CSV table of C-alpha atoms and ligand atoms in Angstrom, one decimal:
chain,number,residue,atom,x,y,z
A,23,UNK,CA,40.8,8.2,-39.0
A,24,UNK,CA,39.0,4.9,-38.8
A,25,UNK,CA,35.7,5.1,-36.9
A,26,UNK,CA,35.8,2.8,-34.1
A,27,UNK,CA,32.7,0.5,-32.8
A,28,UNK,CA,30.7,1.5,-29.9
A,29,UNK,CA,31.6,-0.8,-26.9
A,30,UNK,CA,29.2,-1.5,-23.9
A,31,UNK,CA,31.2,-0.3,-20.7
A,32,UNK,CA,31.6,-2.3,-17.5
A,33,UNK,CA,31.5,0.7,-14.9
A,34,UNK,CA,32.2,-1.7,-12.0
A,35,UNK,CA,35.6,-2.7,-13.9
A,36,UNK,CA,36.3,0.6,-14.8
A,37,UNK,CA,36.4,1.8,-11.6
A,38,UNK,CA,38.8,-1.1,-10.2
A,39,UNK,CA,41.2,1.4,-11.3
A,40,UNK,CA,40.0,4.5,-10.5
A,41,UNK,CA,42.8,6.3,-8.1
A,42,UNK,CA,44.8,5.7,-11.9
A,43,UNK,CA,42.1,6.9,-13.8
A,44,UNK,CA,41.5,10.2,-12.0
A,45,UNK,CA,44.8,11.4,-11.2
A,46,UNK,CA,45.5,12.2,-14.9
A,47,UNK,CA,42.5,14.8,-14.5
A,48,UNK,CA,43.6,16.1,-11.2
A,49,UNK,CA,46.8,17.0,-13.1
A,50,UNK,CA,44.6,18.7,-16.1
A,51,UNK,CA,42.3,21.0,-14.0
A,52,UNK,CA,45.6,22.0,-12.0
A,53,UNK,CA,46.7,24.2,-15.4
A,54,UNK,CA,43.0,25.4,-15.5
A,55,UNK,CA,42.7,28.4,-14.1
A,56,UNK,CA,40.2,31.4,-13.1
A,57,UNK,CA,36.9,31.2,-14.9
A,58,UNK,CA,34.7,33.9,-16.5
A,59,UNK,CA,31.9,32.9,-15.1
A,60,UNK,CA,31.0,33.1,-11.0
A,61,UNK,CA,28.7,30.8,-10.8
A,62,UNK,CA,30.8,28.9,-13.1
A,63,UNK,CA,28.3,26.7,-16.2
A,64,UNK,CA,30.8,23.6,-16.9
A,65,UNK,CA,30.8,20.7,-19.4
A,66,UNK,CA,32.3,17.3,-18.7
A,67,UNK,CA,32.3,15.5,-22.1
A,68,UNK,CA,32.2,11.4,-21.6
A,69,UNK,CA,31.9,11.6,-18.2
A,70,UNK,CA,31.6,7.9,-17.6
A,71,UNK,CA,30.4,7.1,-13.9
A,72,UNK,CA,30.7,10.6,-12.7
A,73,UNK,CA,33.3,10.0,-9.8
A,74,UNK,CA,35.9,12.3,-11.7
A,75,UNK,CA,33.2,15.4,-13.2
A,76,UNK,CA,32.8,15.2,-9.1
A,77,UNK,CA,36.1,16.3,-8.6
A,78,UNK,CA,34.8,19.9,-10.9
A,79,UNK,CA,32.6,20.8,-7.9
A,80,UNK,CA,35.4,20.6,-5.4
A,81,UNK,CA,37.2,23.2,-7.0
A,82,UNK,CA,34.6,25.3,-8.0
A,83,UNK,CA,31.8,24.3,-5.7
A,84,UNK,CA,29.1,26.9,-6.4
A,85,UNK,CA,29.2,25.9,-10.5
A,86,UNK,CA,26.5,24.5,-12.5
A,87,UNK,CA,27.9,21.2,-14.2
A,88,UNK,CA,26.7,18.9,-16.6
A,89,UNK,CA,28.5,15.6,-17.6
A,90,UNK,CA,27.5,13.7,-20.5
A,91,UNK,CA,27.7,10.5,-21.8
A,92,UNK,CA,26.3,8.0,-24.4
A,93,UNK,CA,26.1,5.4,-22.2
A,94,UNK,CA,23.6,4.3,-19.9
A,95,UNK,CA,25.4,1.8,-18.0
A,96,UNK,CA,27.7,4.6,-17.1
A,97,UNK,CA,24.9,7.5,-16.4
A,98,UNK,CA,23.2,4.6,-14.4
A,99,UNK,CA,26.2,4.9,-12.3
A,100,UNK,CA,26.1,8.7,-12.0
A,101,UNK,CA,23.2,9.0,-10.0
A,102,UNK,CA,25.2,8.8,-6.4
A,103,UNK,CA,27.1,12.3,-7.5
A,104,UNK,CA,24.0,14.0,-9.3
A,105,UNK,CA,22.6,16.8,-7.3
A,106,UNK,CA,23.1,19.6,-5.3
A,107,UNK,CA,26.5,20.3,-4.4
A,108,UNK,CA,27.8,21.6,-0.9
A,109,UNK,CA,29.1,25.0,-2.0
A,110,UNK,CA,25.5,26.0,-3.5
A,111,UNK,CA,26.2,24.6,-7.6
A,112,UNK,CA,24.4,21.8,-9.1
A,113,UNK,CA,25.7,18.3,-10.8
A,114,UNK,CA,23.6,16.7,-13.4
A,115,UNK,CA,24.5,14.1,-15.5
A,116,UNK,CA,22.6,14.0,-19.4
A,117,UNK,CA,22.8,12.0,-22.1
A,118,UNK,CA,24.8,13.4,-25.3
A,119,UNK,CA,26.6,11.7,-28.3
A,120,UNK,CA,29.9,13.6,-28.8
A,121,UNK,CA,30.0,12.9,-32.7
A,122,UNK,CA,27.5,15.0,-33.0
A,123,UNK,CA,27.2,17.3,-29.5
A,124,UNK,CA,26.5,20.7,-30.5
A,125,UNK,CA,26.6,23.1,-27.4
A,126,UNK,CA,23.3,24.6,-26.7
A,127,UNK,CA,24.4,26.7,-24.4
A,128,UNK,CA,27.6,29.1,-23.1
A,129,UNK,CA,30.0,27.2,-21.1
A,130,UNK,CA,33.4,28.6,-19.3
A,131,UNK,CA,34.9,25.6,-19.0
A,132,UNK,CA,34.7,22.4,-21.4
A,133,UNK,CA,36.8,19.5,-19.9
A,134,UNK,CA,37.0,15.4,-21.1
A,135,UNK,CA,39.1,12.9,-19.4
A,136,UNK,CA,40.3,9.9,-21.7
A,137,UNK,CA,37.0,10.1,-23.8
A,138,UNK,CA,38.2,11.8,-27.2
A,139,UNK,CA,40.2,8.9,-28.5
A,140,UNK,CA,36.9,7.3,-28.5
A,141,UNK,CA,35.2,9.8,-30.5
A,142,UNK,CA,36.2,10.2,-34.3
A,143,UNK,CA,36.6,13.0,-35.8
A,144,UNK,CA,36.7,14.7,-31.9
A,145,UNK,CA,39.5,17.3,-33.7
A,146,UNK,CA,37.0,18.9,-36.0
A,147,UNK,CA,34.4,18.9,-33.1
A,148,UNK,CA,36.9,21.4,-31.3
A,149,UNK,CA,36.2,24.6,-32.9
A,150,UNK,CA,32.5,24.4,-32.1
A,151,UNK,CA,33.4,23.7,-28.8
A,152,UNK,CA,35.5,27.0,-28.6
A,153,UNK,CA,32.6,28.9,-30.1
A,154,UNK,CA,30.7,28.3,-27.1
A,155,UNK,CA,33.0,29.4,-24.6
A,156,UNK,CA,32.3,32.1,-23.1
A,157,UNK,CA,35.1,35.3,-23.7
A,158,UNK,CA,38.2,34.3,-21.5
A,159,UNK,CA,36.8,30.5,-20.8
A,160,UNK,CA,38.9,26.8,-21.1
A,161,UNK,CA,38.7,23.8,-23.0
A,162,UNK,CA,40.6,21.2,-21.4
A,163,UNK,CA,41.0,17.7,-22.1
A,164,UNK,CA,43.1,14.6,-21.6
A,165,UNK,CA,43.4,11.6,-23.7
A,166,UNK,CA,45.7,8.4,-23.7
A,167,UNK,CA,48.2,8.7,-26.4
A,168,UNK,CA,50.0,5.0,-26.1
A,169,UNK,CA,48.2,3.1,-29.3
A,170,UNK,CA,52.0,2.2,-30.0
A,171,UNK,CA,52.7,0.4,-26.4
A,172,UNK,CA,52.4,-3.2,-26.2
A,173,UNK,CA,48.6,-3.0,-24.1
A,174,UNK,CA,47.4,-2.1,-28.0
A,175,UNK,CA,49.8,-3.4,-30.5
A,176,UNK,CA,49.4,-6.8,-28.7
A,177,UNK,CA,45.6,-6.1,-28.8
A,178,UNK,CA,45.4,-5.8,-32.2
A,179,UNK,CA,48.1,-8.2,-33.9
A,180,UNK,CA,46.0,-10.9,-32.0
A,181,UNK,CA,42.7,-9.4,-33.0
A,182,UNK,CA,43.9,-9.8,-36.7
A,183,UNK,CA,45.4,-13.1,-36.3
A,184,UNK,CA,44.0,-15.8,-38.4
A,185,UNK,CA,42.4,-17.7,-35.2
A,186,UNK,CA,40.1,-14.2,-34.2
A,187,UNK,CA,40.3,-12.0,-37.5
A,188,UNK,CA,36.8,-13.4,-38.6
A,189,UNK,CA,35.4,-12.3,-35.4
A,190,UNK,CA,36.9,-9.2,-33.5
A,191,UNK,CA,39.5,-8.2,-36.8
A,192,UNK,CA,38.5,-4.2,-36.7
A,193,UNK,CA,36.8,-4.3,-32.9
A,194,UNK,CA,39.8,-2.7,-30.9
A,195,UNK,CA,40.4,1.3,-31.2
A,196,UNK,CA,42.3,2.3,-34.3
A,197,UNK,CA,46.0,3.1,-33.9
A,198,UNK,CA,45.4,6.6,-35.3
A,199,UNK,CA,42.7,7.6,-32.7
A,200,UNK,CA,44.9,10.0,-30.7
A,201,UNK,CA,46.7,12.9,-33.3
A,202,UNK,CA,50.4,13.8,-32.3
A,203,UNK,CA,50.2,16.5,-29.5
A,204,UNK,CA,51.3,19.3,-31.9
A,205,UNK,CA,48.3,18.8,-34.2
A,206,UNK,CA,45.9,20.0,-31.0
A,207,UNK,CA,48.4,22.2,-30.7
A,208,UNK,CA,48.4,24.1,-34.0
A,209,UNK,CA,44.3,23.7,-34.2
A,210,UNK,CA,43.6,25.4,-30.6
A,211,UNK,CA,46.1,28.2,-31.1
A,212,UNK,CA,45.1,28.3,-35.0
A,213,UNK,CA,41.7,29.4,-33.3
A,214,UNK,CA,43.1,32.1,-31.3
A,215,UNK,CA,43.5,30.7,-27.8
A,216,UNK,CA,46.6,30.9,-25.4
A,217,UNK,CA,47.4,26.9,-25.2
A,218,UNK,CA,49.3,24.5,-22.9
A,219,UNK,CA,50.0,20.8,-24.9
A,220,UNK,CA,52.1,18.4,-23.1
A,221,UNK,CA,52.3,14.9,-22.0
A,222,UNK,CA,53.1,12.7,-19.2
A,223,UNK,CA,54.0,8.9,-19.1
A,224,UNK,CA,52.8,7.5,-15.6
A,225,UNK,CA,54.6,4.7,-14.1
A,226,UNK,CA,51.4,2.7,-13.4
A,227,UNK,CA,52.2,0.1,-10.6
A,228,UNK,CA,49.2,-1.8,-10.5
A,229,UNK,CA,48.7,-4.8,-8.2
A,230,UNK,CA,46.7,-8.6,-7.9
A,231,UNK,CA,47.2,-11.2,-11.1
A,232,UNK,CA,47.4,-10.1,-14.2
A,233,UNK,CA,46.6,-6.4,-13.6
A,234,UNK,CA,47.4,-5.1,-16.9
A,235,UNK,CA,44.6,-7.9,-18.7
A,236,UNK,CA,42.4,-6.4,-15.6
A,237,UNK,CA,43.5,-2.8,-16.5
A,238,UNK,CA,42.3,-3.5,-20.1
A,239,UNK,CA,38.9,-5.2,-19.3
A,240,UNK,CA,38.2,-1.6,-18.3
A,241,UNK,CA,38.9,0.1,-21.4
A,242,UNK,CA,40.7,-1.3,-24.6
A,243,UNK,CA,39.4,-4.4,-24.6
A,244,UNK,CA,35.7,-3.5,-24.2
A,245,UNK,CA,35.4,-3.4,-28.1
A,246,UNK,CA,36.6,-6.9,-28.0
A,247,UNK,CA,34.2,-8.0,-25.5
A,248,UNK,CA,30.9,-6.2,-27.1
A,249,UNK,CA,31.8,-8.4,-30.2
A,250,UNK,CA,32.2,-11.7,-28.3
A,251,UNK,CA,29.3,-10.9,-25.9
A,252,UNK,CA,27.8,-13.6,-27.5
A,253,UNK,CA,30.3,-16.1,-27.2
A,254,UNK,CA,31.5,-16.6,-23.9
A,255,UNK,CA,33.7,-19.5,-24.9
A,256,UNK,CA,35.5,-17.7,-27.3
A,257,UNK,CA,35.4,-14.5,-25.3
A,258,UNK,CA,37.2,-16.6,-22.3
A,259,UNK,CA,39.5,-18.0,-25.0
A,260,UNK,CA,40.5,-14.9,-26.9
A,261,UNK,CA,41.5,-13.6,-22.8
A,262,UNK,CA,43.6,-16.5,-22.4
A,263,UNK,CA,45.5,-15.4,-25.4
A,264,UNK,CA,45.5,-11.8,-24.4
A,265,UNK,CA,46.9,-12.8,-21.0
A,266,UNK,CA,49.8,-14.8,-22.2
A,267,UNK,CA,51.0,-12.4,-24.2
A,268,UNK,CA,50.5,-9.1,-21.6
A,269,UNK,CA,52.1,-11.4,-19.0
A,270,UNK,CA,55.6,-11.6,-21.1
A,271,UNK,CA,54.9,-8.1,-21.9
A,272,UNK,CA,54.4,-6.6,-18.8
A,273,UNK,CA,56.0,-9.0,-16.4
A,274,UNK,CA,54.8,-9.1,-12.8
A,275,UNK,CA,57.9,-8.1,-10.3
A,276,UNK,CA,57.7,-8.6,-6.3
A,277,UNK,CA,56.3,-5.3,-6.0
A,278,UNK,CA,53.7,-5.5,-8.8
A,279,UNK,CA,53.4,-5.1,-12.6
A,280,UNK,CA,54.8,-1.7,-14.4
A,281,UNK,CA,52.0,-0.2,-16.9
A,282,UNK,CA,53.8,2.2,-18.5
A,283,UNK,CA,51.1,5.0,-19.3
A,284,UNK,CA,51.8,7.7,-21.7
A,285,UNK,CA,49.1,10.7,-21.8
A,286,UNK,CA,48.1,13.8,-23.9
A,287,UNK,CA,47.1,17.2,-22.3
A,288,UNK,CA,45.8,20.4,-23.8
A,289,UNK,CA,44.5,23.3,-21.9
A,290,UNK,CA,43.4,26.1,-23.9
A,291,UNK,CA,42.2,29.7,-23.1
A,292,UNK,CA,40.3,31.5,-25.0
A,293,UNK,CA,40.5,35.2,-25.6
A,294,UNK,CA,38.9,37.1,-22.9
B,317,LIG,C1,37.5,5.7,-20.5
B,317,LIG,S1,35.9,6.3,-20.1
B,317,LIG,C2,36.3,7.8,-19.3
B,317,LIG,C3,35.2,8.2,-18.3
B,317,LIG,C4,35.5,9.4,-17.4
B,317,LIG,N1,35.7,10.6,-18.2
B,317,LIG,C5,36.7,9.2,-16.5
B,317,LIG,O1,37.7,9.9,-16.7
B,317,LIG,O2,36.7,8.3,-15.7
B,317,LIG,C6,35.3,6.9,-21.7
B,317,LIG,C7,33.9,7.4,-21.7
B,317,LIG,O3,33.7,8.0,-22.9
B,317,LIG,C8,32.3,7.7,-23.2
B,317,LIG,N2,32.2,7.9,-24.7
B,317,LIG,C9,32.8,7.2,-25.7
B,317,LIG,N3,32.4,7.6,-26.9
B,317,LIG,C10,31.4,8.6,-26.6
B,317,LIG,C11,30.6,9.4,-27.5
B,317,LIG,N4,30.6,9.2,-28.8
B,317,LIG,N5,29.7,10.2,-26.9
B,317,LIG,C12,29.6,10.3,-25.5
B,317,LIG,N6,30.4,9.6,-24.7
B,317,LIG,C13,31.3,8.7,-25.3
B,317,LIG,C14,32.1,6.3,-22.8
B,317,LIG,O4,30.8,6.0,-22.7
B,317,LIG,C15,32.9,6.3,-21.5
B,317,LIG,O5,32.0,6.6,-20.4
């Protein structure tokens, strides 16, 4: 697996779509089920702004949870959730780089919504991860799994074109930064725990002009936009480009533009 550049994040863009970005881990904690642990100690890995590890104390509202990130435009924006939580628990928010995050603690439940295709070499990180579950605890995490859908193949065939390859050529996420479902599969239950692998595509009906370009400001193209942070002409020119060709892509209908969204789930359990 190729390792992918760090990108800056925009949390402000980000969240322009966050009622899409959240609902995939509404979906993911729904297979979660009882904890060890009462008071709950939970992990959210690349928690970004914090509005979705939020959702954690809802459901289990007198936990301890701890959301980390590696960066600080996105921790910035934690601070409005950080805190005391209503049902007597605790959110914090910490720093942490997942290529090398080693648990220092016991944790019943690890989650990560659409971080891990960001992390390489995130499946060999998963065993360790297990290891610090406590007896009967859950790892659960949700990734994009679309690197083949036009948003990305478009993304890079332009980045590697001979107008941009001398300037964003390697910038966006590699194609292979999201294994096949059964790989996750075979490595969680290799390690012993009872597992639930699936994935859902979600009909995305996004709204305004050129949502999907929008969409991508948010995410896939932030590699792209680290590396022409520099530039703004070129930056504005390489969006132009981008545009176009999302626009014939995804074309916009009278009800709004269709961004076909396909995702990758795995709950695990380990042993009690
Ligand atoms: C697409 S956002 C997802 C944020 C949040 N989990 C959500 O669902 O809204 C990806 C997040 O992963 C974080 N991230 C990427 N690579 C990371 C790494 N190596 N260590 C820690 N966080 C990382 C980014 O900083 C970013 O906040």
């Amino acid at each position: 697996m190729t390792a992918a550049p760090s990108p800056t994040w925009d949390p402000g863009q980000y969240l322009r779509h966050a009622r899409h970005r959240a609902r995939p881990y509404a979906d993911l904690l729904a297979q979660v089920g009882d904890l060890p642990g009462d008071p709950a100690r939970i992990a959210d890995l690349g928690c970004g702004p914090g509005n979705v590890t939020a959702h954690l104390a809802g459901r289990w509202p007198a936990a301890r949870i701890t959301g980390y990130d590696n960066s600080a435009d996105m921790l910035a924006r934690t601070e409005e959730y950080a805190g005391p939580t209503a049902g007597g628990g605790r959110l914090d928010f910490a720093h942490a780089d997942l290529t090398d995050w080693t648990p220092a603690e016991t944790y019943d439940l690890i989650t990560s919504n659409a971080a891990l295709q960001w992390v390489p070499g995130h499946l060999d990180a998963l065993p360790g991860w297990l290891d610090a579950l406590a007896p009967g605890g859950t790892l659960a995490f949700q990734m994009p799994h679309n690197t083949d859908a036009p948003l990305h193949v478009l993304l890079r065939e332009l980045t590697g074109s001979p107008r941009w390859k001398g300037l964003v050529k390697d910038a966006p996420r590699a194609a292979d930064s999201v294994h096949d479902p059964v790989v996750y599969l075979d490595r969680l239950e290799s390690a012993g725990c009872r597992t639930n692998v699936w994935e859902t595509t979600y009909m995305q009906l996004l709204t305004g002009k050129d949502p999907v370009l929008d969409w991508a400001k948010g995410t896939a193209l932030r590699p792209v936009l680290t590396a022409l942070a520099d530039d703004p002409e070129a930056a504005d020119a390489f969006l132009t480009a981008y545009r176009d060709l999302l626009r014939e892509a995804y074309p916009a209908r009278p009800y709004g533009t269709v961004l076909p969204f396909r995702r990758l789930f795995a709950v695990a359990r380990k042993e009690a």
